[in-house]
Amino acid sequence: MAATSGCVSRLRTVMGRERPDPVTVTIKTVPADDDPYALLIARQLSEWLRAAGINANVLPMASEELLRQVLVNHEYDLFVGRYPDSTLDADSLYSLLHSQFATEPGWQNPFGYANLSVDDLLARQRTTDGDERRQAVADLQSTVARENPFTVLAFPDVIRAARNDRYSRFGTARSDEALGMLQLHRVDDDADALRVTTTDERVTSTLNPLLASVGRVGTVTDLIYDPLVRRYRGERYPWLAESTTWVEDGVLEATLRPDLSFHDGEALTADDVVFSYRFLRDTASGERNQAAPTMRFRGRSTLVESATAPDRRTVRLAFGEETDSVAKRALTVPILPRHVWTERTGEPRVGGLDLGGGTTEALVTANIPPVGSGPLAFVSATRNDRLVLERFADHFLETADTPELPDAVADGAAFEELVMKHVGSDSSAVDLVDSGDADLTLAGLGPGVLRRIGQAEELDLLVDRSQSFYFLGFNTRRAPYANPRFRQLIAQLVDRRHLVQSVFSTFAAPAISPLARTDWVTDDLAWRGRDPITPFIGAAGEVDEAQARAAFREAGYQYDDQGRLLGV
């Protein structure tokens, strides 16, 4: 063996090839205060990777810094995150995976993944319907599961605590739906303010609906900014638009409700809608050689080829070859006030951030105070302390009959103010509700407070099934993560069932497909105790080291004398 090793060494010298370095992997994620699960997942993943001879380290960082490094500058090996969109459908995968977005910042293809076959399937599911579209989506899920640009881990349950002495119906108000806040019923006539707690300080410091943010900030901005059409319980309802009509092939006409206005009193007209669709495609408004698209809503904004305003209440949207059902996804983007955002097309005035040439002030502004047209309007914000929103008296829910909307939300908010208090921990959030100083924890409590909630007589435990998933993302722009074989092997070091038990305390569901909680998931990718594509190399949360190393060797990788996996 020693002679053979010496021969290989001399051969490398003759050929001028250096011995590859050991593979070192950094897993980036957020700290426990920002997310009760992500850091625990990352630490468990690092143990599994080390069992296979991979030098794996975990690097937690504040949410905004993680988003900057991962989603903007693409500076990472692996990262553990939670997909922010809770309204997933088949077309959500378009922006997440299409190669045209591989160099853009934001949640559109943060993995840098490029596969022409996947691009074709993504396009096909946009332009077909019925069985043909369903087959395209099935093929897409299968291909992505094999290629593994990201590994779906689990869909968590959302744990919240509430008390019902001032407001009720918390149990029917889903945490990932902004309109859930509008379903609540006031039971105490003196309860003017709905008081909620959150461990996410971003709701007090950033209210920009265009940023690549996650979770709770998106829920808040959804209450401030209205779209033409709203999704509620999986259905679409007219919102700013009182009606939408296909006037010819690929052309939809939306008629706005009368007398719409923004929170600052300015009228909301068709010109604001046209501006919004153009702005989402290029926040530089054509003033540069390089477009500066938004970090969110890219998949939906690319559906619209042109937007025009025949009059103040009429908008015409022209689409490409997409089917009507797919094209209508574009109607759910937020409508921005032109008189506010048109001033944000220039280069950002924020020091110390390397955001590249495709960046504008619109993509970095904290947007405080925000000016929208939603059912709640901004009152005040104190960083790391509280955010206060108030009921918008001129909203159409307050001024018009809306029989076309579900009864639960048609009358608007049951409270005059929404006060969000930032606290430092899940325990503190629960304490405020238990003491009567808050009515609800906003979302995302960890399982460590379950006993605390259960023992408090005044508290109700709320558990929702989330539509967004945790995942392990690979930076396919760099070696060895560009190799799908390597990504598959990493995926085989993941025991989803163990993660659900050890990290989520069973308050989650393992999953293989990002569409696992939709009716698009295929039978072969539905979770039935194991991953049929990349099965775990081991049992009961323990990696079979010998089998794992054999699998890497079979894929062409080698180990050094210290048992460390080498690059190629």
Coordinates of C-alpha atoms in Angstrom, one line a residue:
M1 CA 0.0 0.0 0.0
A2 CA 2.9 2.4 0.9
A3 CA 4.6 1.6 -2.4
T4 CA 1.4 2.3 -4.3
S5 CA 0.9 5.6 -2.5
G6 CA 4.4 6.6 -3.3
C7 CA 3.8 5.8 -7.0
V8 CA 0.7 7.9 -7.0
S9 CA 2.6 10.8 -5.4
R10 CA 5.4 10.6 -8.0
L11 CA 2.9 10.4 -10.7
R12 CA 1.2 13.6 -9.5
T13 CA 4.6 15.3 -9.4
V14 CA 5.4 14.2 -12.9
M15 CA 2.1 15.4 -14.2
G16 CA 2.3 18.7 -12.3
R17 CA -0.9 18.1 -10.4
E18 CA -1.2 19.1 -6.8
R19 CA -3.0 16.8 -4.3
P20 CA -6.5 18.2 -3.8
D21 CA -7.3 19.9 -0.5
P22 CA -9.7 18.5 2.1
V23 CA -13.3 19.6 1.5
T24 CA -14.3 22.3 4.0
V25 CA -17.9 23.4 4.2
T26 CA -19.4 26.4 5.9
I27 CA -23.1 26.2 6.6
K28 CA -24.6 29.7 7.1
T29 CA -27.8 30.3 8.9
V30 CA -29.5 32.7 11.4
P31 CA -29.0 32.6 15.2
A32 CA -31.6 31.0 17.5
D33 CA -33.1 34.4 18.4
D34 CA -34.1 34.9 14.7
D35 CA -35.3 31.4 14.1
P36 CA -35.9 28.7 16.7
Y37 CA -35.1 25.9 14.3
A38 CA -32.5 26.9 11.6
L39 CA -29.4 26.9 13.8
L40 CA -30.4 23.5 15.3
I41 CA -30.8 22.1 11.8
A42 CA -27.4 23.5 10.7
R43 CA -25.6 22.0 13.7
Q44 CA -27.1 18.6 13.1
L45 CA -26.2 18.7 9.5
S46 CA -22.6 19.6 10.3
E47 CA -22.4 16.5 12.6
W48 CA -23.6 14.3 9.8
L49 CA -21.2 15.8 7.3
R50 CA -18.3 15.3 9.7
A51 CA -19.2 11.7 10.0
A52 CA -18.5 11.3 6.3
G53 CA -15.1 13.0 6.6
I54 CA -16.2 16.5 5.6
N55 CA -14.9 19.4 7.6
A56 CA -18.2 21.2 8.3
N57 CA -18.6 24.4 10.3
V58 CA -21.7 26.4 11.2
L59 CA -21.7 30.2 10.9
P60 CA -24.7 31.9 12.4
M61 CA -25.3 35.5 11.4
A62 CA -28.0 38.2 11.7
S63 CA -30.8 37.7 9.2
E64 CA -30.1 40.9 7.2
E65 CA -26.4 39.9 6.9
L66 CA -27.3 36.3 5.9
L67 CA -29.7 37.6 3.2
R68 CA -27.0 40.0 2.0
Q69 CA -24.3 37.3 1.8
V70 CA -26.5 34.5 0.4
L71 CA -29.2 36.2 -1.7
V72 CA -27.3 39.3 -2.9
N73 CA -23.6 38.5 -3.1
H74 CA -23.9 34.7 -3.3
E75 CA -21.1 34.3 -0.8
Y76 CA -21.8 30.8 0.7
D77 CA -21.2 27.1 0.4
L78 CA -24.4 25.8 2.0
F79 CA -27.2 27.6 3.9
V80 CA -30.1 26.6 6.0
G81 CA -33.2 28.7 5.5
R82 CA -36.9 28.8 5.3
Y83 CA -38.6 29.6 2.0
P84 CA -40.6 32.9 2.6
D85 CA -43.5 32.3 0.2
S86 CA -46.5 30.7 2.0
T87 CA -48.6 30.7 -1.2
L88 CA -46.7 28.0 -3.1
D89 CA -48.0 26.6 -6.3
A90 CA -46.4 25.0 -9.3
D91 CA -45.4 28.3 -10.9
S92 CA -43.6 29.3 -7.8
L93 CA -40.7 27.1 -8.9
Y94 CA -40.2 29.2 -12.0
S95 CA -38.4 32.1 -10.2
L96 CA -36.8 29.7 -7.7
L97 CA -35.0 27.6 -10.3
H98 CA -35.0 29.1 -13.8
S99 CA -31.4 29.8 -15.1
Q100 CA -32.3 33.3 -16.3
F101 CA -32.4 34.4 -12.6
A102 CA -29.1 32.7 -11.6
T103 CA -27.1 35.9 -11.4
E104 CA -29.8 38.1 -9.9
P105 CA -30.1 39.0 -6.2
G106 CA -33.0 37.8 -4.2
W107 CA -35.1 34.7 -3.7
Q108 CA -35.1 34.0 -7.5
N109 CA -32.7 31.1 -8.0
P110 CA -30.3 31.9 -5.1
F111 CA -28.6 28.6 -5.8
G112 CA -27.2 29.7 -9.2
Y113 CA -28.7 26.5 -10.7
A114 CA -28.7 26.1 -14.4
N115 CA -30.3 23.1 -16.2
L116 CA -31.8 23.6 -19.7
S117 CA -34.2 20.6 -19.2
V118 CA -35.6 22.2 -16.0
D119 CA -35.9 25.5 -17.9
D120 CA -38.0 23.8 -20.5
L121 CA -40.2 22.1 -17.9
L122 CA -40.7 25.4 -16.1
A123 CA -41.7 27.1 -19.4
R124 CA -44.0 24.2 -20.3
Q125 CA -45.9 24.3 -17.1
R126 CA -46.6 28.0 -17.8
T127 CA -47.9 27.4 -21.3
T128 CA -50.0 24.2 -20.9
D129 CA -53.0 23.2 -19.0
G130 CA -54.8 20.1 -17.7
D131 CA -53.0 16.7 -17.9
E132 CA -50.1 18.2 -20.0
R133 CA -49.3 20.8 -17.3
R134 CA -49.6 18.2 -14.5
Q135 CA -47.1 15.9 -16.3
A136 CA -44.7 18.8 -16.8
V137 CA -44.9 19.6 -13.0
A138 CA -44.4 16.0 -12.2
D139 CA -41.3 15.7 -14.4
L140 CA -40.0 19.0 -12.9
Q141 CA -40.3 17.7 -9.3
S142 CA -38.6 14.4 -10.2
T143 CA -35.7 16.2 -12.0
V144 CA -35.2 18.6 -9.2
A145 CA -35.2 15.8 -6.6
R146 CA -32.4 14.1 -8.5
E147 CA -30.4 17.2 -9.3
N148 CA -30.9 18.5 -5.8
P149 CA -29.9 22.2 -6.0
F150 CA -31.6 22.4 -2.6
T151 CA -32.8 19.7 -0.2
V152 CA -36.3 20.1 1.2
L153 CA -36.2 19.1 4.9
A154 CA -39.5 19.7 6.5
F155 CA -42.7 21.8 6.7
P156 CA -42.9 23.1 10.3
D157 CA -46.0 23.7 12.3
V158 CA -46.4 27.3 13.5
I159 CA -46.7 27.5 17.3
R160 CA -48.4 30.5 18.8
A161 CA -49.9 31.5 22.1
A162 CA -53.1 33.6 22.5
R163 CA -55.6 34.7 25.1
N164 CA -59.3 35.2 24.3
D165 CA -60.4 37.7 26.9
R166 CA -60.2 40.7 24.5
Y167 CA -60.3 39.2 21.0
S168 CA -61.4 35.8 19.7
R169 CA -61.2 33.5 16.6
F170 CA -57.4 33.3 16.8
G171 CA -57.6 29.6 16.0
T172 CA -59.2 30.3 12.6
A173 CA -56.7 33.0 11.6
R174 CA -53.8 31.3 10.0
S175 CA -50.4 32.8 10.9
D176 CA -49.1 32.9 7.3
E177 CA -52.1 34.9 6.0
A178 CA -52.1 38.6 6.4
L179 CA -55.9 38.6 6.1
G180 CA -56.0 36.4 9.2
M181 CA -55.7 39.5 11.3
L182 CA -59.0 40.7 9.7
Q183 CA -60.9 37.7 10.9
L184 CA -60.6 38.4 14.6
H185 CA -63.6 39.3 16.7
R186 CA -63.5 41.9 19.4
V187 CA -65.1 40.5 22.7
D188 CA -64.1 43.4 24.9
D189 CA -65.6 46.8 23.8
D190 CA -62.7 48.6 25.5
A191 CA -60.0 46.7 23.5
D192 CA -59.1 49.3 20.9
A193 CA -55.7 47.8 20.2
L194 CA -54.7 44.3 19.2
R195 CA -51.3 43.7 20.9
V196 CA -48.9 41.1 19.5
T197 CA -45.4 40.1 20.4
T198 CA -42.6 39.1 18.0
T199 CA -38.9 38.1 18.3
D200 CA -38.2 39.5 14.9
E201 CA -36.9 43.1 15.2
R202 CA -37.1 43.6 11.5
V203 CA -40.8 44.5 11.8
T204 CA -39.7 47.6 13.7
S205 CA -36.9 48.6 11.3
T206 CA -37.7 47.5 7.7
L207 CA -41.1 47.7 5.9
N208 CA -40.0 47.5 2.3
P209 CA -42.2 45.0 0.5
L210 CA -39.6 44.6 -2.3
L211 CA -36.8 43.3 -0.1
A212 CA -35.8 39.6 0.0
S213 CA -37.1 39.3 3.5
V214 CA -38.8 36.4 5.2
G215 CA -41.7 35.5 7.3
R216 CA -43.2 38.0 9.6
V217 CA -42.1 41.2 7.8
G218 CA -43.9 40.0 4.7
T219 CA -47.1 39.4 6.7
V220 CA -46.9 43.0 8.0
T221 CA -46.3 44.6 4.6
D222 CA -49.2 42.6 3.1
L223 CA -51.4 44.5 5.5
I224 CA -50.0 47.8 4.4
Y225 CA -49.9 47.2 0.6
D226 CA -52.8 46.0 -1.4
P227 CA -52.8 44.0 -4.7
L228 CA -55.3 43.9 -7.5
V229 CA -56.4 40.4 -6.4
R230 CA -55.8 38.7 -3.0
R231 CA -55.3 35.1 -2.2
Y232 CA -57.2 33.8 0.8
R233 CA -57.5 30.1 1.8
G234 CA -56.2 29.1 -1.6
E235 CA -58.7 31.1 -3.6
R236 CA -58.3 34.5 -5.4
Y237 CA -60.6 37.3 -4.7
P238 CA -61.0 40.8 -6.3
W239 CA -59.3 43.4 -4.1
L240 CA -58.2 46.7 -5.6
A241 CA -59.8 45.5 -8.8
E242 CA -63.5 45.2 -8.6
S243 CA -63.4 43.0 -11.7
T244 CA -61.0 41.4 -14.2
T245 CA -61.9 40.3 -17.7
W246 CA -60.0 38.7 -20.6
V247 CA -60.7 41.1 -23.5
E248 CA -58.7 39.1 -26.0
D249 CA -56.1 36.3 -26.1
G250 CA -53.4 37.2 -23.6
V251 CA -54.8 40.6 -22.6
L252 CA -56.6 41.1 -19.3
E253 CA -58.5 44.2 -18.3
A254 CA -58.8 45.1 -14.6
T255 CA -61.3 47.7 -13.4
L256 CA -60.3 49.4 -10.2
R257 CA -62.8 50.0 -7.4
P258 CA -64.0 53.7 -7.3
D259 CA -62.4 56.3 -5.1
L260 CA -59.3 54.3 -4.0
S261 CA -56.6 56.2 -2.2
F262 CA -53.2 55.7 -0.5
H263 CA -52.6 56.3 3.2
D264 CA -51.3 59.8 2.6
G265 CA -54.5 60.8 0.9
E266 CA -53.2 60.7 -2.7
A267 CA -55.6 59.0 -5.2
L268 CA -54.7 55.4 -6.3
T269 CA -55.3 55.2 -10.1
A270 CA -54.5 53.0 -13.0
D271 CA -51.3 54.9 -13.5
D272 CA -50.0 53.6 -10.1
V273 CA -50.8 50.1 -11.2
V274 CA -49.0 50.5 -14.5
F275 CA -46.0 52.0 -12.7
S276 CA -45.9 49.1 -10.2
Y277 CA -45.7 46.4 -12.9
R278 CA -43.0 48.3 -14.8
F279 CA -41.1 49.1 -11.5
L280 CA -41.1 45.5 -10.4
R281 CA -39.3 44.6 -13.6
D282 CA -36.8 47.4 -13.3
T283 CA -36.5 49.6 -10.3
A284 CA -34.1 51.9 -12.3
S285 CA -37.0 52.7 -14.6
G286 CA -34.8 52.2 -17.7
E287 CA -32.3 54.9 -16.6
R288 CA -29.4 52.5 -16.8
N289 CA -27.9 50.0 -19.2
Q290 CA -28.5 47.3 -16.6
A291 CA -31.9 46.6 -15.2
A292 CA -32.4 46.5 -11.5
P293 CA -35.3 44.0 -10.8
T294 CA -36.8 43.5 -7.4
M295 CA -35.7 40.7 -5.1
R296 CA -39.2 39.5 -4.7
F297 CA -42.2 38.9 -7.0
R298 CA -39.9 38.3 -10.0
G299 CA -41.7 35.2 -11.1
R300 CA -45.0 37.0 -11.1
S301 CA -43.7 40.2 -12.6
T302 CA -42.1 38.4 -15.6
L303 CA -45.6 37.2 -16.6
V304 CA -46.6 40.7 -17.6
E305 CA -45.2 41.8 -21.0
S306 CA -46.8 45.3 -20.9
A307 CA -49.1 47.4 -18.8
T308 CA -51.2 50.3 -20.0
A309 CA -53.9 52.6 -18.5
P310 CA -56.7 53.5 -20.9
D311 CA -58.3 55.6 -18.2
R312 CA -57.9 56.3 -14.4
R313 CA -59.8 53.1 -13.4
T314 CA -58.8 50.7 -16.2
V315 CA -55.6 48.7 -16.5
R316 CA -54.7 46.5 -19.4
L317 CA -52.1 43.8 -18.8
A318 CA -50.6 41.9 -21.8
F319 CA -49.2 38.5 -21.2
G320 CA -47.2 36.0 -23.3
E321 CA -48.1 32.5 -24.0
E322 CA -49.0 31.6 -20.4
T323 CA -52.3 30.0 -19.6
D324 CA -54.9 32.2 -18.0
S325 CA -54.6 30.5 -14.6
V326 CA -50.8 31.0 -14.5
A327 CA -51.0 34.6 -15.8
K328 CA -53.4 35.6 -13.0
R329 CA -50.7 35.0 -10.5
A330 CA -49.3 38.4 -11.6
L331 CA -52.4 40.1 -10.1
T332 CA -51.3 39.4 -6.6
V333 CA -48.2 41.7 -6.5
P334 CA -48.4 44.8 -4.3
I335 CA -49.4 48.1 -5.9
L336 CA -47.0 50.9 -5.1
P337 CA -47.7 54.7 -5.0
R338 CA -45.9 56.1 -8.0
H339 CA -45.4 59.5 -6.3
V340 CA -43.3 57.8 -3.5
W341 CA -41.3 55.1 -5.4
T342 CA -40.4 57.0 -8.5
E343 CA -37.9 58.9 -6.4
R344 CA -36.1 55.7 -5.6
T345 CA -34.6 54.8 -9.0
G346 CA -31.1 56.1 -8.3
E347 CA -28.1 54.3 -6.9
P348 CA -28.4 53.5 -3.2
R349 CA -27.0 55.9 -0.6
V350 CA -26.0 53.2 1.9
G351 CA -22.4 52.9 2.8
G352 CA -20.5 49.6 3.3
L353 CA -22.8 47.4 1.2
D354 CA -21.4 45.7 -1.9
L355 CA -24.8 45.3 -3.7
G356 CA -23.5 45.5 -7.3
G357 CA -24.6 47.6 -10.3
G358 CA -28.1 46.2 -10.5
T359 CA -29.1 48.0 -7.2
T360 CA -31.3 51.0 -6.6
E361 CA -32.5 53.0 -3.6
A362 CA -35.7 51.1 -3.9
L363 CA -34.0 47.8 -3.1
V364 CA -32.2 49.0 0.1
T365 CA -34.5 51.6 1.6
A366 CA -36.1 50.7 5.0
N367 CA -39.2 52.4 3.6
I368 CA -40.2 54.0 6.9
P369 CA -42.8 55.4 6.9
P370 CA -44.4 53.2 4.4
V371 CA -47.3 54.5 2.2
G372 CA -49.6 51.9 0.9
S373 CA -53.3 51.4 0.4
G374 CA -53.9 48.4 2.6
P375 CA -56.4 47.9 5.5
L376 CA -53.8 49.1 8.0
A377 CA -51.7 52.3 7.8
F378 CA -48.4 53.2 9.5
V379 CA -48.4 55.2 12.7
S380 CA -44.9 54.8 14.2
A381 CA -41.9 52.6 14.6
T382 CA -39.2 52.5 17.2
R383 CA -36.3 50.2 16.3
N384 CA -36.0 47.1 18.5
D385 CA -39.1 48.2 20.4
R386 CA -42.5 48.5 18.7
L387 CA -44.4 49.1 15.5
V388 CA -47.9 50.7 15.5
L389 CA -50.4 50.4 12.6
E390 CA -53.9 51.8 12.6
R391 CA -57.1 50.9 10.8
F392 CA -57.3 52.8 7.5
A393 CA -60.6 54.6 7.6
D394 CA -60.7 55.2 3.8
H395 CA -60.1 51.6 2.8
F396 CA -62.8 50.1 0.6
L397 CA -63.5 47.5 3.3
E398 CA -64.6 50.4 5.5
T399 CA -66.5 52.5 2.9
A400 CA -68.1 50.0 0.5
D401 CA -70.2 46.9 0.4
T402 CA -68.1 43.9 -0.6
P403 CA -70.5 40.9 -0.9
E404 CA -68.0 39.2 -3.3
L405 CA -65.5 38.7 -0.4
P406 CA -65.6 36.1 2.3
D407 CA -67.6 37.3 5.3
A408 CA -64.7 36.7 7.7
V409 CA -62.7 39.6 6.2
A410 CA -65.3 41.7 4.4
D411 CA -65.8 44.1 7.3
G412 CA -62.1 44.9 7.9
A413 CA -60.2 44.9 11.1
A414 CA -62.0 44.5 14.5
F415 CA -59.4 46.7 16.2
E416 CA -58.4 50.3 15.8
E417 CA -54.7 49.8 16.2
L418 CA -52.2 46.9 15.8
V419 CA -49.3 47.2 18.2
M420 CA -46.3 44.9 17.6
K421 CA -43.9 44.6 20.5
H422 CA -40.4 43.3 19.9
V423 CA -39.0 41.0 22.6
G424 CA -35.8 39.1 22.9
S425 CA -36.9 35.5 23.3
D426 CA -39.8 33.1 22.8
S427 CA -40.2 32.9 26.6
S428 CA -40.5 36.7 26.9
A429 CA -43.1 36.7 24.1
V430 CA -45.2 34.1 26.0
D431 CA -44.8 35.9 29.3
L432 CA -46.3 39.1 27.9
V433 CA -49.4 37.2 26.6
D434 CA -49.8 35.3 29.9
S435 CA -49.6 38.5 31.9
G436 CA -52.3 40.2 29.9
D437 CA -49.9 42.8 28.3
A438 CA -50.3 41.2 24.9
D439 CA -53.0 39.2 23.1
L440 CA -51.0 37.0 20.7
T441 CA -47.5 35.9 19.8
L442 CA -47.2 36.7 16.1
A443 CA -45.7 33.4 14.9
G444 CA -42.8 31.0 15.0
L445 CA -42.3 30.0 18.6
G446 CA -40.0 27.1 19.3
P447 CA -41.1 23.9 21.0
G448 CA -39.2 24.9 24.1
V449 CA -42.2 27.0 25.3
L450 CA -44.9 24.4 24.7
R451 CA -45.0 23.3 28.4
R452 CA -45.0 26.9 29.5
I453 CA -48.1 27.6 27.3
G454 CA -49.8 24.4 28.3
Q455 CA -49.4 25.2 32.1
A456 CA -50.9 28.7 31.8
E457 CA -54.6 28.7 32.4
E458 CA -55.2 32.0 30.5
L459 CA -53.3 30.8 27.3
D460 CA -54.5 28.9 24.3
L461 CA -52.0 26.9 22.2
L462 CA -52.4 27.5 18.5
V463 CA -50.7 25.2 16.0
D464 CA -51.0 25.9 12.3
R465 CA -49.7 23.8 9.4
S466 CA -47.2 26.0 7.6
Q467 CA -47.1 26.2 3.8
S468 CA -43.4 27.2 3.7
F469 CA -40.5 24.8 4.2
Y470 CA -37.0 24.5 5.6
F471 CA -34.3 23.5 3.2
L472 CA -30.6 23.1 2.7
G473 CA -29.4 25.2 -0.2
F474 CA -26.3 24.6 -2.3
N475 CA -24.2 27.3 -4.1
T476 CA -24.0 25.5 -7.4
R477 CA -21.8 28.2 -8.8
R478 CA -18.7 26.8 -7.0
A479 CA -17.0 23.4 -6.6
P480 CA -17.8 20.8 -5.4
Y481 CA -21.4 21.9 -5.1
A482 CA -21.7 22.3 -8.9
N483 CA -21.5 18.5 -9.1
P484 CA -25.0 17.0 -8.8
R485 CA -23.4 13.7 -7.6
F486 CA -21.8 15.5 -4.7
R487 CA -25.1 17.3 -3.8
Q488 CA -26.9 13.9 -3.9
L489 CA -24.4 12.4 -1.5
I490 CA -24.8 15.4 0.9
A491 CA -28.6 14.8 0.7
Q492 CA -28.1 11.2 1.6
L493 CA -26.5 12.3 4.9
V494 CA -29.7 13.9 6.0
D495 CA -32.2 12.0 8.1
R496 CA -35.4 14.1 7.9
R497 CA -37.3 11.9 10.3
H498 CA -34.7 12.4 12.9
L499 CA -34.7 16.2 12.3
V500 CA -38.5 16.3 12.9
Q501 CA -38.1 14.5 16.2
S502 CA -34.9 16.1 17.6
V503 CA -35.2 19.7 16.2
F504 CA -39.0 20.2 15.8
S505 CA -40.1 18.0 18.6
T506 CA -42.5 16.3 16.0
F507 CA -44.1 19.7 15.2
A508 CA -43.2 19.4 11.6
A509 CA -43.7 17.1 8.6
P510 CA -40.8 15.6 6.6
A511 CA -40.9 16.4 2.9
I512 CA -39.1 15.7 -0.4
S513 CA -40.8 18.1 -2.8
P514 CA -41.3 21.8 -2.2
L515 CA -44.9 21.2 -3.4
A516 CA -45.5 18.6 -0.7
R517 CA -48.4 20.6 0.8
T518 CA -50.1 21.3 -2.5
D519 CA -52.1 19.0 -4.8
W520 CA -49.2 19.1 -7.3
V521 CA -47.0 16.7 -5.3
T522 CA -46.6 13.4 -7.1
D523 CA -47.2 10.0 -5.4
D524 CA -43.6 8.9 -5.8
L525 CA -42.4 12.1 -4.0
A526 CA -44.9 12.1 -1.2
W527 CA -43.2 11.3 2.2
R528 CA -43.7 7.7 3.2
G529 CA -41.0 7.3 5.7
R530 CA -38.0 7.6 3.4
D531 CA -36.6 9.5 0.5
P532 CA -36.7 7.2 -2.6
I533 CA -34.3 9.4 -4.5
T534 CA -31.6 10.1 -1.9
P535 CA -32.2 7.7 1.0
F536 CA -30.4 8.3 4.2
I537 CA -27.1 6.5 4.6
G538 CA -27.6 5.2 8.1
A539 CA -30.4 4.7 10.6
A540 CA -32.1 6.5 13.6
G541 CA -30.1 9.7 13.0
E542 CA -26.7 8.0 12.9
V543 CA -24.7 8.1 9.7
D544 CA -23.2 4.8 8.6
E545 CA -19.6 6.1 8.3
A546 CA -18.2 3.2 6.3
Q547 CA -21.1 3.2 3.9
A548 CA -21.0 7.0 3.4
R549 CA -17.3 7.0 2.7
A550 CA -17.7 4.1 0.3
A551 CA -20.4 6.1 -1.5
F552 CA -18.1 9.1 -1.9
R553 CA -15.3 6.9 -3.2
E554 CA -17.7 5.3 -5.7
A555 CA -18.5 8.8 -7.0
G556 CA -14.8 9.4 -7.6
Y557 CA -13.7 11.1 -4.4
Q558 CA -10.8 10.2 -2.2
Y559 CA -9.8 10.4 1.4
D560 CA -6.4 11.4 2.9
D561 CA -4.6 9.5 5.6
Q562 CA -6.5 11.3 8.3
G563 CA -9.9 10.3 6.9
R564 CA -10.7 13.7 5.4
L565 CA -12.7 13.9 2.1
L566 CA -10.6 15.5 -0.6
G567 CA -11.8 17.7 -3.4
V568 CA -11.3 16.8 -7.1

